[in-house]
mmCIF file of N, CA and C in Angstrom:
data_model
loop_
_atom_site.group_PDB
_atom_site.id
_atom_site.type_symbol
_atom_site.label_atom_id
_atom_site.label_comp_id
_atom_site.label_asym_id
_atom_site.label_seq_id
_atom_site.Cartn_x
_atom_site.Cartn_y
_atom_site.Cartn_z
ATOM 1 N N GLN A 1 0.670 -1.120 0.032
ATOM 2 C CA GLN A 1 0.187 0.258 0.133
ATOM 3 C C GLN A 1 0.904 1.542 0.065
ATOM 4 N N VAL A 2 0.623 2.169 -0.779
ATOM 5 C CA VAL A 2 1.249 3.421 -0.844
ATOM 6 C C VAL A 2 0.079 4.865 -0.365
ATOM 7 N N GLN A 3 1.015 5.483 0.151
ATOM 8 C CA GLN A 3 0.150 6.524 0.589
ATOM 9 C C GLN A 3 0.749 7.665 0.149
ATOM 10 N N LEU A 4 -0.026 8.787 -0.038
ATOM 11 C CA LEU A 4 0.851 10.244 -0.457
ATOM 12 C C LEU A 4 0.273 11.260 0.341
ATOM 13 N N GLN A 5 1.038 12.196 0.971
ATOM 14 C CA GLN A 5 0.709 13.032 1.822
ATOM 15 C C GLN A 5 1.112 14.706 1.065
ATOM 16 N N GLU A 6 0.086 15.122 0.910
ATOM 17 C CA GLU A 6 0.013 16.297 0.421
ATOM 18 C C GLU A 6 0.354 17.678 1.171
ATOM 19 N N SER A 7 1.396 18.894 0.632
ATOM 20 C CA SER A 7 1.181 19.830 1.513
ATOM 21 C C SER A 7 1.236 21.043 0.753
ATOM 22 N N GLY A 8 1.201 22.129 1.317
ATOM 23 C CA GLY A 8 1.884 23.569 0.692
ATOM 24 C C GLY A 8 0.794 24.011 0.306
ATOM 25 N N GLY A 9 -0.848 23.573 0.638
ATOM 26 C CA GLY A 9 -1.616 24.569 -0.437
ATOM 27 C C GLY A 9 -2.059 25.487 0.526
ATOM 28 N N GLY A 10 -2.952 26.571 0.466
ATOM 29 C CA GLY A 10 -3.494 27.794 1.359
ATOM 30 C C GLY A 10 -3.909 28.535 0.396
ATOM 31 N N LEU A 11 -3.859 29.936 0.747
ATOM 32 C CA LEU A 11 -4.578 31.352 0.456
ATOM 33 C C LEU A 11 -3.673 31.904 0.112
ATOM 34 N N VAL A 12 -3.520 32.456 -1.317
ATOM 35 C CA VAL A 12 -2.419 33.903 -1.815
ATOM 36 C C VAL A 12 -3.425 34.459 -2.791
ATOM 37 N N GLN A 13 -2.921 36.015 -2.668
ATOM 38 C CA GLN A 13 -3.216 36.802 -3.592
ATOM 39 C C GLN A 13 -2.991 36.354 -5.042
ATOM 40 N N ALA A 14 -3.790 37.131 -5.892
ATOM 41 C CA ALA A 14 -3.625 36.934 -7.153
ATOM 42 C C ALA A 14 -1.713 37.462 -7.583
ATOM 43 N N GLY A 15 -0.861 36.925 -8.144
ATOM 44 C CA GLY A 15 0.192 37.512 -8.504
ATOM 45 C C GLY A 15 1.192 36.369 -7.466
ATOM 46 N N GLY A 16 0.958 35.984 -6.717
ATOM 47 C CA GLY A 16 1.282 35.537 -5.402
ATOM 48 C C GLY A 16 2.107 34.020 -6.095
ATOM 49 N N SER A 17 2.859 33.219 -4.810
ATOM 50 C CA SER A 17 3.125 31.746 -5.121
ATOM 51 C C SER A 17 2.675 31.187 -4.092
ATOM 52 N N LEU A 18 3.042 29.798 -4.559
ATOM 53 C CA LEU A 18 3.337 28.451 -3.516
ATOM 54 C C LEU A 18 3.879 27.595 -3.992
ATOM 55 N N SER A 19 4.306 26.594 -3.358
ATOM 56 C CA SER A 19 5.186 25.562 -3.419
ATOM 57 C C SER A 19 4.378 24.135 -2.738
ATOM 58 N N LEU A 20 3.800 23.497 -3.283
ATOM 59 C CA LEU A 20 3.540 22.002 -2.914
ATOM 60 C C LEU A 20 3.954 20.847 -3.140
ATOM 61 N N SER A 21 4.113 20.266 -1.708
ATOM 62 C CA SER A 21 5.023 19.010 -1.937
ATOM 63 C C SER A 21 3.986 18.098 -1.722
ATOM 64 N N CYS A 22 4.215 16.422 -2.451
ATOM 65 C CA CYS A 22 3.912 15.379 -2.086
ATOM 66 C C CYS A 22 4.785 14.199 -1.922
ATOM 67 N N VAL A 23 4.712 13.606 -1.062
ATOM 68 C CA VAL A 23 5.751 12.572 -0.358
ATOM 69 C C VAL A 23 4.852 11.190 -0.421
ATOM 70 N N ALA A 24 5.387 10.503 -1.056
ATOM 71 C CA ALA A 24 4.851 8.675 -1.209
ATOM 72 C C ALA A 24 5.424 8.173 -0.089
ATOM 73 N N SER A 25 4.698 7.219 0.872
ATOM 74 C CA SER A 25 5.347 6.146 1.823
ATOM 75 C C SER A 25 4.459 5.319 1.645
ATOM 76 N N GLY A 26 5.137 4.358 2.165
ATOM 77 C CA GLY A 26 4.743 2.602 2.354
ATOM 78 C C GLY A 26 5.517 1.907 1.630
ATOM 79 N N SER A 27 4.630 0.971 1.030
ATOM 80 C CA SER A 27 4.969 -0.066 0.038
ATOM 81 C C SER A 27 5.776 0.441 -1.599
ATOM 82 N N ILE A 28 6.456 1.521 -1.229
ATOM 83 C CA ILE A 28 6.687 2.064 -2.512
ATOM 84 C C ILE A 28 7.834 1.250 -3.436
ATOM 85 N N PHE A 29 7.558 1.410 -4.506
ATOM 86 C CA PHE A 29 8.586 0.692 -5.263
ATOM 87 C C PHE A 29 8.283 1.316 -6.687
ATOM 88 N N SER A 30 9.826 1.227 -7.633
ATOM 89 C CA SER A 30 9.852 1.422 -9.118
ATOM 90 C C SER A 30 8.356 2.409 -9.410
ATOM 91 N N ILE A 31 8.657 3.519 -8.768
ATOM 92 C CA ILE A 31 7.637 4.760 -9.276
ATOM 93 C C ILE A 31 8.068 5.388 -10.870
ATOM 94 N N ASN A 32 7.412 5.401 -11.767
ATOM 95 C CA ASN A 32 7.643 5.378 -12.994
ATOM 96 C C ASN A 32 7.011 7.261 -13.130
ATOM 97 N N THR A 33 5.964 7.739 -12.074
ATOM 98 C CA THR A 33 5.295 9.208 -12.715
ATOM 99 C C THR A 33 4.766 9.334 -11.475
ATOM 100 N N MET A 34 5.012 10.826 -11.343
ATOM 101 C CA MET A 34 4.287 11.612 -10.246
ATOM 102 C C MET A 34 3.804 12.640 -10.782
ATOM 103 N N GLY A 35 2.416 12.863 -10.385
ATOM 104 C CA GLY A 35 2.139 14.178 -10.836
ATOM 105 C C GLY A 35 1.098 14.793 -10.327
ATOM 106 N N TRP A 36 0.598 15.870 -10.991
ATOM 107 C CA TRP A 36 -0.256 16.961 -10.023
ATOM 108 C C TRP A 36 -1.555 17.209 -10.983
ATOM 109 N N TYR A 37 -2.476 17.169 -10.586
ATOM 110 C CA TYR A 37 -3.746 17.373 -10.841
ATOM 111 C C TYR A 37 -4.662 18.330 -9.967
ATOM 112 N N ARG A 38 -5.677 19.143 -10.648
ATOM 113 C CA ARG A 38 -6.349 19.880 -10.310
ATOM 114 C C ARG A 38 -7.815 19.525 -10.202
ATOM 115 N N GLN A 39 -8.623 20.274 -9.751
ATOM 116 C CA GLN A 39 -10.257 20.111 -9.473
ATOM 117 C C GLN A 39 -10.806 21.090 -9.284
ATOM 118 N N ALA A 40 -11.430 21.992 -9.569
ATOM 119 C CA ALA A 40 -12.271 23.102 -9.285
ATOM 120 C C ALA A 40 -13.393 22.941 -9.260
ATOM 121 N N PRO A 41 -14.574 23.698 -8.230
ATOM 122 C CA PRO A 41 -15.385 23.124 -8.020
ATOM 123 C C PRO A 41 -16.474 22.933 -9.308
ATOM 124 N N GLY A 42 -16.984 21.915 -9.139
ATOM 125 C CA GLY A 42 -17.982 21.801 -10.256
ATOM 126 C C GLY A 42 -17.505 21.352 -11.887
ATOM 127 N N LYS A 43 -16.151 20.942 -11.743
ATOM 128 C CA LYS A 43 -15.137 20.728 -12.860
ATOM 129 C C LYS A 43 -14.382 19.540 -12.571
ATOM 130 N N GLN A 44 -14.359 18.787 -13.896
ATOM 131 C CA GLN A 44 -13.814 17.361 -13.997
ATOM 132 C C GLN A 44 -12.000 17.991 -13.369
ATOM 133 N N ARG A 45 -11.471 16.492 -12.755
ATOM 134 C CA ARG A 45 -10.168 16.584 -12.635
ATOM 135 C C ARG A 45 -9.179 16.921 -13.857
ATOM 136 N N ALA A 46 -8.298 17.527 -13.745
ATOM 137 C CA ALA A 46 -7.643 17.952 -14.740
ATOM 138 C C ALA A 46 -5.839 17.760 -14.566
ATOM 139 N N LEU A 47 -5.505 17.446 -15.712
ATOM 140 C CA LEU A 47 -3.887 17.412 -15.539
ATOM 141 C C LEU A 47 -3.155 18.565 -15.250
ATOM 142 N N VAL A 48 -2.643 19.125 -14.302
ATOM 143 C CA VAL A 48 -1.202 19.942 -14.334
ATOM 144 C C VAL A 48 0.061 19.675 -14.835
ATOM 145 N N ALA A 49 0.637 19.090 -14.297
ATOM 146 C CA ALA A 49 2.321 18.599 -14.753
ATOM 147 C C ALA A 49 2.307 17.237 -14.308
ATOM 148 N N THR A 50 3.355 16.830 -14.998
ATOM 149 C CA THR A 50 3.763 15.459 -14.982
ATOM 150 C C THR A 50 5.427 15.173 -14.612
ATOM 151 N N TRP A 51 5.845 14.700 -13.674
ATOM 152 C CA TRP A 51 7.333 14.590 -13.648
ATOM 153 C C TRP A 51 7.503 12.884 -13.704
ATOM 154 N N HIS A 52 8.335 12.203 -14.381
ATOM 155 C CA HIS A 52 8.740 11.110 -14.528
ATOM 156 C C HIS A 52 10.260 10.632 -14.143
ATOM 157 N N SER A 53 10.489 9.752 -13.692
ATOM 158 C CA SER A 53 11.359 9.180 -12.918
ATOM 159 C C SER A 53 12.731 9.111 -13.538
ATOM 160 N N ASP A 54 12.861 9.635 -14.485
ATOM 161 C CA ASP A 54 14.104 9.610 -15.470
ATOM 162 C C ASP A 54 14.498 11.288 -15.523
ATOM 163 N N GLY A 55 13.552 11.931 -14.769
ATOM 164 C CA GLY A 55 13.580 13.670 -14.613
ATOM 165 C C GLY A 55 13.160 14.210 -15.705
ATOM 166 N N THR A 56 12.418 14.070 -16.860
ATOM 167 C CA THR A 56 11.756 14.517 -17.691
ATOM 168 C C THR A 56 10.324 15.048 -17.041
ATOM 169 N N THR A 57 10.004 16.031 -17.840
ATOM 170 C CA THR A 57 8.458 17.032 -17.246
ATOM 171 C C THR A 57 7.806 16.949 -18.580
ATOM 172 N N ASP A 58 6.509 17.120 -18.073
ATOM 173 C CA ASP A 58 5.484 17.653 -18.940
ATOM 174 C C ASP A 58 4.638 18.739 -18.508
ATOM 175 N N TYR A 59 4.039 19.831 -19.175
ATOM 176 C CA TYR A 59 3.199 20.641 -18.612
ATOM 177 C C TYR A 59 1.836 20.872 -19.792
ATOM 178 N N THR A 60 0.702 21.018 -19.081
ATOM 179 C CA THR A 60 -0.395 21.419 -19.863
ATOM 180 C C THR A 60 -0.381 22.793 -19.998
ATOM 181 N N ASP A 61 -1.336 23.498 -20.499
ATOM 182 C CA ASP A 61 -1.384 25.097 -20.948
ATOM 183 C C ASP A 61 -1.440 25.751 -19.760
ATOM 184 N N SER A 62 -2.084 25.286 -18.909
ATOM 185 C CA SER A 62 -2.770 25.568 -17.502
ATOM 186 C C SER A 62 -1.557 26.581 -16.717
ATOM 187 N N GLY A 63 -0.290 25.579 -16.994
ATOM 188 C CA GLY A 63 0.738 25.861 -15.773
ATOM 189 C C GLY A 63 1.774 26.084 -16.593
ATOM 190 N N LYS A 64 2.139 25.923 -17.908
ATOM 191 C CA LYS A 64 2.890 26.210 -18.503
ATOM 192 C C LYS A 64 3.519 27.685 -18.406
ATOM 193 N N GLY A 65 4.965 27.802 -17.947
ATOM 194 C CA GLY A 65 5.568 28.882 -18.094
ATOM 195 C C GLY A 65 5.312 29.608 -16.470
ATOM 196 N N ARG A 66 4.431 29.051 -16.059
ATOM 197 C CA ARG A 66 4.195 29.522 -14.491
ATOM 198 C C ARG A 66 4.456 28.381 -13.463
ATOM 199 N N PHE A 67 4.571 27.430 -13.913
ATOM 200 C CA PHE A 67 4.519 26.429 -12.708
ATOM 201 C C PHE A 67 5.816 25.436 -13.269
ATOM 202 N N THR A 68 6.195 24.789 -12.026
ATOM 203 C CA THR A 68 7.410 23.806 -12.273
ATOM 204 C C THR A 68 7.427 22.560 -11.414
ATOM 205 N N ILE A 69 7.302 21.889 -11.800
ATOM 206 C CA ILE A 69 7.357 20.572 -11.133
ATOM 207 C C ILE A 69 8.876 19.886 -11.360
ATOM 208 N N SER A 70 9.058 19.076 -10.073
ATOM 209 C CA SER A 70 10.292 18.511 -9.952
ATOM 210 C C SER A 70 10.091 17.583 -8.974
ATOM 211 N N GLY A 71 10.882 16.598 -9.052
ATOM 212 C CA GLY A 71 10.740 15.377 -8.163
ATOM 213 C C GLY A 71 12.189 14.740 -7.457
ATOM 214 N N ASP A 72 12.202 14.122 -6.360
ATOM 215 C CA ASP A 72 13.445 13.730 -5.392
ATOM 216 C C ASP A 72 12.994 12.204 -5.684
ATOM 217 N N ASN A 73 13.981 11.305 -6.349
ATOM 218 C CA ASN A 73 13.707 9.767 -6.555
ATOM 219 C C ASN A 73 14.034 9.209 -5.143
ATOM 220 N N ALA A 74 15.379 9.608 -4.409
ATOM 221 C CA ALA A 74 15.637 9.432 -3.407
ATOM 222 C C ALA A 74 14.597 9.398 -2.096
ATOM 223 N N LYS A 75 13.518 10.715 -2.404
ATOM 224 C CA LYS A 75 12.760 11.068 -1.143
ATOM 225 C C LYS A 75 11.484 10.639 -1.609
ATOM 226 N N ASN A 76 11.064 9.988 -2.670
ATOM 227 C CA ASN A 76 9.812 9.734 -3.052
ATOM 228 C C ASN A 76 8.828 10.913 -3.039
ATOM 229 N N THR A 77 9.130 12.002 -3.465
ATOM 230 C CA THR A 77 8.707 13.180 -3.659
ATOM 231 C C THR A 77 8.795 14.014 -4.781
ATOM 232 N N VAL A 78 7.545 14.525 -5.205
ATOM 233 C CA VAL A 78 7.488 15.540 -5.955
ATOM 234 C C VAL A 78 6.738 16.849 -5.431
ATOM 235 N N TYR A 79 7.336 17.961 -6.303
ATOM 236 C CA TYR A 79 6.835 19.431 -6.001
ATOM 237 C C TYR A 79 6.354 20.115 -7.338
ATOM 238 N N LEU A 80 5.209 21.247 -6.632
ATOM 239 C CA LEU A 80 4.774 22.194 -7.743
ATOM 240 C C LEU A 80 5.101 23.236 -7.261
ATOM 241 N N GLN A 81 5.988 23.868 -8.067
ATOM 242 C CA GLN A 81 6.168 25.556 -7.479
ATOM 243 C C GLN A 81 5.302 26.594 -8.225
ATOM 244 N N MET A 82 4.532 27.284 -7.751
ATOM 245 C CA MET A 82 3.586 27.373 -8.581
ATOM 246 C C MET A 82 3.621 29.473 -8.461
ATOM 247 N N ASN A 83 3.825 29.641 -9.420
ATOM 248 C CA ASN A 83 3.907 31.280 -9.625
ATOM 249 C C ASN A 83 3.032 32.181 -10.310
ATOM 250 N N SER A 84 2.891 33.255 -10.057
ATOM 251 C CA SER A 84 2.091 33.990 -10.840
ATOM 252 C C SER A 84 0.737 33.877 -10.621
ATOM 253 N N LEU A 85 0.535 33.103 -9.592
ATOM 254 C CA LEU A 85 -0.932 32.310 -9.363
ATOM 255 C C LEU A 85 -2.198 33.305 -9.295
ATOM 256 N N ALA A 86 -3.278 32.840 -10.311
ATOM 257 C CA ALA A 86 -4.371 33.610 -11.001
ATOM 258 C C ALA A 86 -5.502 33.121 -10.142
ATOM 259 N N PRO A 87 -6.686 33.810 -10.069
ATOM 260 C CA PRO A 87 -7.925 33.395 -9.713
ATOM 261 C C PRO A 87 -8.523 31.838 -10.556
ATOM 262 N N GLU A 88 -8.385 31.870 -11.456
ATOM 263 C CA GLU A 88 -8.364 30.900 -11.901
ATOM 264 C C GLU A 88 -7.405 29.488 -11.599
ATOM 265 N N ASP A 89 -6.615 29.564 -10.990
ATOM 266 C CA ASP A 89 -6.005 28.564 -10.709
ATOM 267 C C ASP A 89 -6.593 27.781 -9.258
ATOM 268 N N THR A 90 -7.610 28.625 -8.543
ATOM 269 C CA THR A 90 -7.724 28.237 -7.435
ATOM 270 C C THR A 90 -8.832 26.812 -7.568
ATOM 271 N N ALA A 91 -8.325 25.723 -6.706
ATOM 272 C CA ALA A 91 -8.799 24.143 -6.985
ATOM 273 C C ALA A 91 -8.197 23.419 -6.197
ATOM 274 N N VAL A 92 -8.640 22.369 -5.814
ATOM 275 C CA VAL A 92 -7.772 21.259 -4.792
ATOM 276 C C VAL A 92 -6.642 20.721 -5.619
ATOM 277 N N TYR A 93 -5.791 20.469 -5.198
ATOM 278 C CA TYR A 93 -4.305 20.005 -6.169
ATOM 279 C C TYR A 93 -4.153 18.573 -5.591
ATOM 280 N N TYR A 94 -4.209 17.483 -6.491
ATOM 281 C CA TYR A 94 -3.729 16.455 -6.086
ATOM 282 C C TYR A 94 -2.701 15.445 -6.427
ATOM 283 N N CYS A 95 -2.082 14.767 -5.861
ATOM 284 C CA CYS A 95 -0.864 14.145 -6.138
ATOM 285 C C CYS A 95 -1.510 12.552 -6.640
ATOM 286 N N ARG A 96 -0.520 12.382 -7.964
ATOM 287 C CA ARG A 96 -1.038 11.128 -8.343
ATOM 288 C C ARG A 96 0.301 10.449 -8.504
ATOM 289 N N VAL A 97 0.481 9.165 -8.075
ATOM 290 C CA VAL A 97 1.972 8.675 -8.160
ATOM 291 C C VAL A 97 1.393 7.450 -9.309
ATOM 292 N N LEU A 98 2.291 6.765 -10.114
ATOM 293 C CA LEU A 98 1.914 5.373 -11.322
ATOM 294 C C LEU A 98 3.317 4.994 -11.142
ATOM 295 N N GLY A 99 3.154 3.600 -10.665
ATOM 296 C CA GLY A 99 4.646 2.622 -10.936
ATOM 297 C C GLY A 99 4.439 1.555 -11.004
ATOM 298 N N GLY A 100 5.442 0.397 -10.465
ATOM 299 C CA GLY A 100 5.342 -0.891 -10.256
ATOM 300 C C GLY A 100 5.701 -1.131 -11.838
ATOM 301 N N VAL A 101 5.484 -2.820 -11.461
ATOM 302 C CA VAL A 101 5.779 -3.537 -12.919
ATOM 303 C C VAL A 101 4.951 -4.738 -13.209
ATOM 304 N N ASP A 102 4.262 -5.202 -14.395
ATOM 305 C CA ASP A 102 3.619 -6.045 -14.546
ATOM 306 C C ASP A 102 2.337 -6.268 -13.769
ATOM 307 N N LEU A 103 2.291 -7.313 -13.066
ATOM 308 C CA LEU A 103 0.880 -7.327 -12.026
ATOM 309 C C LEU A 103 0.783 -6.356 -10.810
ATOM 310 N N PHE A 104 2.062 -5.769 -10.611
ATOM 311 C CA PHE A 104 2.133 -4.745 -9.465
ATOM 312 C C PHE A 104 2.330 -3.475 -9.587
ATOM 313 N N GLU A 105 1.735 -3.261 -11.067
ATOM 314 C CA GLU A 105 1.477 -1.761 -11.300
ATOM 315 C C GLU A 105 0.545 -1.143 -10.111
ATOM 316 N N TYR A 106 0.486 0.207 -9.794
ATOM 317 C CA TYR A 106 0.001 0.665 -9.029
ATOM 318 C C TYR A 106 -0.476 2.158 -9.576
ATOM 319 N N GLU A 107 -1.498 2.474 -9.151
ATOM 320 C CA GLU A 107 -1.799 3.805 -8.896
ATOM 321 C C GLU A 107 -2.670 4.501 -7.622
ATOM 322 N N TYR A 108 -1.716 5.662 -7.363
ATOM 323 C CA TYR A 108 -2.592 6.088 -5.959
ATOM 324 C C TYR A 108 -2.754 7.468 -6.073
ATOM 325 N N TRP A 109 -3.717 7.858 -5.198
ATOM 326 C CA TRP A 109 -4.171 9.521 -5.406
ATOM 327 C C TRP A 109 -3.908 10.037 -4.056
ATOM 328 N N GLY A 110 -3.553 11.493 -3.524
ATOM 329 C CA GLY A 110 -3.578 11.425 -2.600
ATOM 330 C C GLY A 110 -5.042 12.606 -2.279
ATOM 331 N N GLN A 111 -4.946 13.124 -0.806
ATOM 332 C CA GLN A 111 -5.906 13.654 -0.844
ATOM 333 C C GLN A 111 -6.562 14.669 -1.218
ATOM 334 N N GLY A 112 -5.409 15.350 -1.524
ATOM 335 C CA GLY A 112 -6.064 16.618 -1.765
ATOM 336 C C GLY A 112 -5.309 17.997 -1.253
ATOM 337 N N THR A 113 -5.001 19.083 -1.382
ATOM 338 C CA THR A 113 -4.766 19.911 -0.743
ATOM 339 C C THR A 113 -5.294 21.482 -1.616
ATOM 340 N N GLN A 114 -5.884 22.431 -0.851
ATOM 341 C CA GLN A 114 -6.683 23.373 -1.080
ATOM 342 C C GLN A 114 -5.747 24.630 -1.538
ATOM 343 N N VAL A 115 -5.844 25.086 -2.617
ATOM 344 C CA VAL A 115 -5.399 26.673 -3.316
ATOM 345 C C VAL A 115 -6.280 27.358 -3.431
ATOM 346 N N THR A 116 -6.516 28.206 -3.024
ATOM 347 C CA THR A 116 -7.217 29.689 -2.972
ATOM 348 C C THR A 116 -6.434 30.575 -3.852
ATOM 349 N N VAL A 117 -6.821 31.579 -4.802
ATOM 350 C CA VAL A 117 -6.423 32.595 -5.285
ATOM 351 C C VAL A 117 -7.387 33.566 -5.132
ATOM 352 N N SER A 118 -6.791 34.676 -4.299
ATOM 353 C CA SER A 118 -7.810 35.975 -4.046
ATOM 354 C C SER A 118 -7.608 37.113 -5.206
ATOM 355 N N SER A 119 -8.283 37.603 -5.810
ATOM 356 C CA SER A 119 -8.063 38.776 -6.482
ATOM 357 C C SER A 119 -8.254 40.228 -5.859
#
């Protein structure tokens, strides 16, 4: 079993910054991908950024140029540095981990951390 612990959410004014962290613990092995998703009220969960264990990263348009995802393999941790935040970034941000091999492939989600951006 894998557990994801997210932190760093909060209330910030437009133009401000927040840094989110997600730590994977438990029976963790062979992590392939960790990513950040967000879900605004009344909307579906959407991908923000993805970090791969080889160090490569991918961004959707929502965070490109403003957000930076990074990870630490040794600590089983992924980060999301969010700059130039805007009210439309308000959402619950979720961490996801995908990994394993063959029958032991797994996917876990964190509980989410609230990010609120005021104008």
